[in-house]
PDB file of C-alpha atoms in Angstrom:
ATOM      1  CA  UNK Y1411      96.194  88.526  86.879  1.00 92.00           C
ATOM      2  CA  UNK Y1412      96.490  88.557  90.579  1.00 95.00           C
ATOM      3  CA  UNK Y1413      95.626  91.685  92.664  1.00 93.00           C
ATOM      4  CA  UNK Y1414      95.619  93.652  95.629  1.00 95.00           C
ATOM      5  CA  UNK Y1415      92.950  96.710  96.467  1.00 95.00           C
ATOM      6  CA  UNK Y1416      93.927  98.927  99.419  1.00 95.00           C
ATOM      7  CA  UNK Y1417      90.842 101.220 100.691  1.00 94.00           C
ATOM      8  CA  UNK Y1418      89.619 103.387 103.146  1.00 93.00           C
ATOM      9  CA  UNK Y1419      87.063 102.405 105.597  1.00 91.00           C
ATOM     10  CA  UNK Y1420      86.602 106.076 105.493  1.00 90.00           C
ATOM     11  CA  UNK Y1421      86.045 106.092 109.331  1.00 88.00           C
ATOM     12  CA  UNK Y1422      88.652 108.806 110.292  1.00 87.00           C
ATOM     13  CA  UNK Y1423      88.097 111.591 112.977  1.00 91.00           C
ATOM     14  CA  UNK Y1424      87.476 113.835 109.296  1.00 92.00           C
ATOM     15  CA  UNK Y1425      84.665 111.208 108.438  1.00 89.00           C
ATOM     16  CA  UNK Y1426      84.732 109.905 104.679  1.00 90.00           C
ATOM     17  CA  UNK Y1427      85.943 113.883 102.872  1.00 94.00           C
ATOM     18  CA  UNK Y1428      89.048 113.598 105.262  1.00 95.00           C
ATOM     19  CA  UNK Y1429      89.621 109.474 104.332  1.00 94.00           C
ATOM     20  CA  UNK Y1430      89.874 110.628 101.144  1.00 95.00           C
ATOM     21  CA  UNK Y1431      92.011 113.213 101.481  1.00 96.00           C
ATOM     22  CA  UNK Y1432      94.671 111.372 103.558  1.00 95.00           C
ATOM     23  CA  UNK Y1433      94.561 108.759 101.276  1.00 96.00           C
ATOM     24  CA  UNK Y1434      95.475 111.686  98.384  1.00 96.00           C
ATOM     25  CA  UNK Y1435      98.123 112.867  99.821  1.00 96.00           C
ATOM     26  CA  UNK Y1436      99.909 109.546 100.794  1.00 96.00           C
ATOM     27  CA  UNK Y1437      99.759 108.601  97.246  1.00 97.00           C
ATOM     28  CA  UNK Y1438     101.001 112.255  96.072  1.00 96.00           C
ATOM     29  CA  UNK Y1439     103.627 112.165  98.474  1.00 95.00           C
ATOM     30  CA  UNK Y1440     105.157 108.913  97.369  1.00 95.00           C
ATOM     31  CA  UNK Y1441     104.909 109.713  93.715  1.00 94.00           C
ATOM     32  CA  UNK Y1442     101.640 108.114  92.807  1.00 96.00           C
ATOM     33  CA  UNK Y1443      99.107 109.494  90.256  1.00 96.00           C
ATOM     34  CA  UNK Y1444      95.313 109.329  90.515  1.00 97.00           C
ATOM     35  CA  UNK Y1445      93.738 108.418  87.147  1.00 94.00           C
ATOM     36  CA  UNK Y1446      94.719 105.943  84.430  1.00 86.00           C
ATOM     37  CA  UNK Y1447      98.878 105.794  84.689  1.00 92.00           C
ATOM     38  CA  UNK Y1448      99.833 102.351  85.608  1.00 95.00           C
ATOM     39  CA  UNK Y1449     103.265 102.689  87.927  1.00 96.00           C
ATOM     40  CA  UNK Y1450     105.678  99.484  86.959  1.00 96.00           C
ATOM     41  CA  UNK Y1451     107.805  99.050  90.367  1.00 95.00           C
ATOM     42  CA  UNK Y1452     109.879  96.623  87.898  1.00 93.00           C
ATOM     43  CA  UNK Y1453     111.251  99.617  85.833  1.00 93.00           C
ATOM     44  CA  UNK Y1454     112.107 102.210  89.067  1.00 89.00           C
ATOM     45  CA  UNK Y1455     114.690 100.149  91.673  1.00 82.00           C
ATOM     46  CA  UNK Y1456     113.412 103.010  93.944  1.00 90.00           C
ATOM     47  CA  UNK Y1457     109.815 102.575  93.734  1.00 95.00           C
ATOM     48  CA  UNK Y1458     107.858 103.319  96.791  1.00 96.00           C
ATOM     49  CA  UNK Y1459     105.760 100.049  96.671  1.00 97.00           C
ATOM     50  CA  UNK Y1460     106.734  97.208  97.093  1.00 96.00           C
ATOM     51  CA  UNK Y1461     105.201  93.350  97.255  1.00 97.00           C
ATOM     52  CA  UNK Y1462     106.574  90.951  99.277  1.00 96.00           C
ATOM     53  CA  UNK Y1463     104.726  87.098  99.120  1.00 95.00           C
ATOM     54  CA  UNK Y1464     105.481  84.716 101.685  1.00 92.00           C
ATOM     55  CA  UNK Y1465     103.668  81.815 103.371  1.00 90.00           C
ATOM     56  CA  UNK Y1466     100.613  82.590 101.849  1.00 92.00           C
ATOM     57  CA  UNK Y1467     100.378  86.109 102.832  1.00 94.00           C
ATOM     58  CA  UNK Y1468     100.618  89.228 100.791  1.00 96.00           C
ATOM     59  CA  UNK Y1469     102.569  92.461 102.531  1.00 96.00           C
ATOM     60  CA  UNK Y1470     102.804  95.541 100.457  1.00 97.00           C
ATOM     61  CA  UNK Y1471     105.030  98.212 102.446  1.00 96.00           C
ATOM     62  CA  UNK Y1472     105.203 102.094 101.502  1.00 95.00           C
ATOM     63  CA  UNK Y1473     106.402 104.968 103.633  1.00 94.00           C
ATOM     64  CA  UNK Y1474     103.846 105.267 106.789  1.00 90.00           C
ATOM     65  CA  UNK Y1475     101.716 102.271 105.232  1.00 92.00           C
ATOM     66  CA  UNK Y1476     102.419  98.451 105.552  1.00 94.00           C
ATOM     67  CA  UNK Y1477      99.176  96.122 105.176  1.00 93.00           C
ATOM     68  CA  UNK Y1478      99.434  92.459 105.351  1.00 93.00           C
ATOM     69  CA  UNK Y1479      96.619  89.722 104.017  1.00 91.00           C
ATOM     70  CA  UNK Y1480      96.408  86.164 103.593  1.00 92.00           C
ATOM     71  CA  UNK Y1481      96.024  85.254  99.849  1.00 94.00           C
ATOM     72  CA  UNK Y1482      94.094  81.904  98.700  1.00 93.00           C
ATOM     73  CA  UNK Y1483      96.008  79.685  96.560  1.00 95.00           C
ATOM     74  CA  UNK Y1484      95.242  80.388  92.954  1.00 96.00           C
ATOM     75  CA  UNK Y1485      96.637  83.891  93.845  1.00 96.00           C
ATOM     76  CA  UNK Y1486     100.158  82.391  95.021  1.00 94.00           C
ATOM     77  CA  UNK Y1487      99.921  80.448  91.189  1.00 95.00           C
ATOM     78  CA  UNK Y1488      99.194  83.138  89.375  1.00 96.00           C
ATOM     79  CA  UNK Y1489     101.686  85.505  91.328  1.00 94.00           C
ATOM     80  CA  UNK Y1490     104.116  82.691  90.876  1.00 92.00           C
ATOM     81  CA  UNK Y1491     103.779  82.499  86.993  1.00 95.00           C
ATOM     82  CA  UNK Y1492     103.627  85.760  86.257  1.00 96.00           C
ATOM     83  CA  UNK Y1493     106.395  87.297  88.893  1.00 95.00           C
ATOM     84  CA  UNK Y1494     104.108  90.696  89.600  1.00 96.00           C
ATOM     85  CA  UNK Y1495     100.824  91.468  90.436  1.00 97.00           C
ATOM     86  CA  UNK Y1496      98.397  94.396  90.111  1.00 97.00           C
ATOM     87  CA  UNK Y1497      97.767  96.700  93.236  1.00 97.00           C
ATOM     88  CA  UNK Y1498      95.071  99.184  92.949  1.00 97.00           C
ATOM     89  CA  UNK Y1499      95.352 101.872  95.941  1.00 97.00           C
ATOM     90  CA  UNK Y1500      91.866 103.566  95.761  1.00 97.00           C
ATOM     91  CA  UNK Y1501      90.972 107.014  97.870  1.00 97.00           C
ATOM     92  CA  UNK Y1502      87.538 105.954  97.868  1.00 96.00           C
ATOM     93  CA  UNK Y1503      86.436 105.063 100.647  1.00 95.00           C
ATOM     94  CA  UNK Y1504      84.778 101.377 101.109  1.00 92.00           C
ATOM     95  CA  UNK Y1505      82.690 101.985 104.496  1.00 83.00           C
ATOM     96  CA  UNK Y1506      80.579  98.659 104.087  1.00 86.00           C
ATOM     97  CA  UNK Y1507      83.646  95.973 103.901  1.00 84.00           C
ATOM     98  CA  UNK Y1508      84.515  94.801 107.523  1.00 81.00           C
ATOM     99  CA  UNK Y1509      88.117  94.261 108.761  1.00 77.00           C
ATOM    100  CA  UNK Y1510      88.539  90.257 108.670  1.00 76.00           C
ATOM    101  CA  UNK Y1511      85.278  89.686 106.963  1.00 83.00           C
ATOM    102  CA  UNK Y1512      85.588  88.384 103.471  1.00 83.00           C
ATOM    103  CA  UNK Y1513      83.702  90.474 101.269  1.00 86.00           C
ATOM    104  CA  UNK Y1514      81.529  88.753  98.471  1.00 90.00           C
ATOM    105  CA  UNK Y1515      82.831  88.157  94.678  1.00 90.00           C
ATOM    106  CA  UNK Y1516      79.680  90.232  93.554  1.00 94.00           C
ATOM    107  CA  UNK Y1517      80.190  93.009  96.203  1.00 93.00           C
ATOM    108  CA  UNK Y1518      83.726  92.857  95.009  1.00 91.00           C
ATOM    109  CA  UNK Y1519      82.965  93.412  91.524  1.00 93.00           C
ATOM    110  CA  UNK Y1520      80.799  95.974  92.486  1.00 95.00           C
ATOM    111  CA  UNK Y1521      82.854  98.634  94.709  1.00 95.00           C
ATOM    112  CA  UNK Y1522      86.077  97.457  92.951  1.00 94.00           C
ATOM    113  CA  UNK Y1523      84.950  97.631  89.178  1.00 94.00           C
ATOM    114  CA  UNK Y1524      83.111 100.740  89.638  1.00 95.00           C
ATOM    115  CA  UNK Y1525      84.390 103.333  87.296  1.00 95.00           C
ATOM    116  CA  UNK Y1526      84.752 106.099  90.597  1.00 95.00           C
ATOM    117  CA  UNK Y1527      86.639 103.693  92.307  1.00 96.00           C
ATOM    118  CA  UNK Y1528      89.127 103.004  89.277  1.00 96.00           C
ATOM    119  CA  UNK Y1529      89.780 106.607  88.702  1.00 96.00           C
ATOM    120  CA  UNK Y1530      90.251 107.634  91.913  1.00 97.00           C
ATOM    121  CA  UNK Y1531      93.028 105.229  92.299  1.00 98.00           C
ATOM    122  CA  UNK Y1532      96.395 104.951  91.857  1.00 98.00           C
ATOM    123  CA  UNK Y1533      97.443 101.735  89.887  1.00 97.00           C
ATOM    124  CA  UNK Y1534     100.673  99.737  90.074  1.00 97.00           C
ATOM    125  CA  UNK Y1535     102.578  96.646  88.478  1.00 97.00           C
ATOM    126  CA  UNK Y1536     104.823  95.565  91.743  1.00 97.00           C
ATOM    127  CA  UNK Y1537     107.282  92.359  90.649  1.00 96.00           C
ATOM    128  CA  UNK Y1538     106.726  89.902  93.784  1.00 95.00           C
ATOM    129  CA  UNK Y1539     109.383  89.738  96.185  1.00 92.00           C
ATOM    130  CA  UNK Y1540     110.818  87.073  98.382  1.00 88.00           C
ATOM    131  CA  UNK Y1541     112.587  86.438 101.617  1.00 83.00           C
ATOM    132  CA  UNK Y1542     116.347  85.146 100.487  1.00 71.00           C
ATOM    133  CA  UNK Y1543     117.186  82.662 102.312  1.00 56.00           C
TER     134      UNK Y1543
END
């Protein structure tokens, strides 16, 4: 199953508490529950998420939020076959992973399978979109 995880670096002017928060309410405002609910984009034509995949970059756009990474290969295959992939949008904040550094798999595993980060996160099945052509 291919993923995404959006964080906070928790750095804001509020520190960490006000990361958080902002992150909270951008998810609340666009419809998104915190907890266990998995959101399918594929079943709402109005969904505020959405995935678009394109020369080996990932963009997922929401109101006041567009982020943009390059994906490695076996992500594009299994994005490909399957036709949607799994974005986690977490409000806790990561403070340790570095803009443009790859993180490790284990520190990975660690902040993203931790049971605070999965519950403080919204989850969502977005279909993968194209540019037509």
């Amino acid at each position: 199953m291919p993923f995404l995880l959006a964080y906070s670096m928790g750095d804001s002017p509020a520190g960490p508490d006000g990361s958080e928060a902002a992150v909270r309410g951008l998810l609340r405002n666009n419809g998104l529950t915190i907890g266990t609910t998995v959101h399918d984009g594929a079943r709402h034509p109005s969904f505020p998420v959405s995935l678009l995949v394109e020369a080996g970059q990932a963009v997922v756009s929401m109101p006041l939020l567009n982020a943009q990474c390059p994906v490695p290969p076996e992500w594009l295959e299994a994005a490909e076959e399957r036709g949607n992939a799994y974005f986690i949008f977490t409000t806790r904040p990561w403070p340790t992973a570095t803009p443009g550094r790859p993180v490790s798999e284990g520190e990975l595993e660690e902040f993203a399978g931790a049971e605070e980060t999965l519950t403080a996160a919204a989850h969502c099945l977005l279909p993968i979109r194209r540019i037509r052509s």
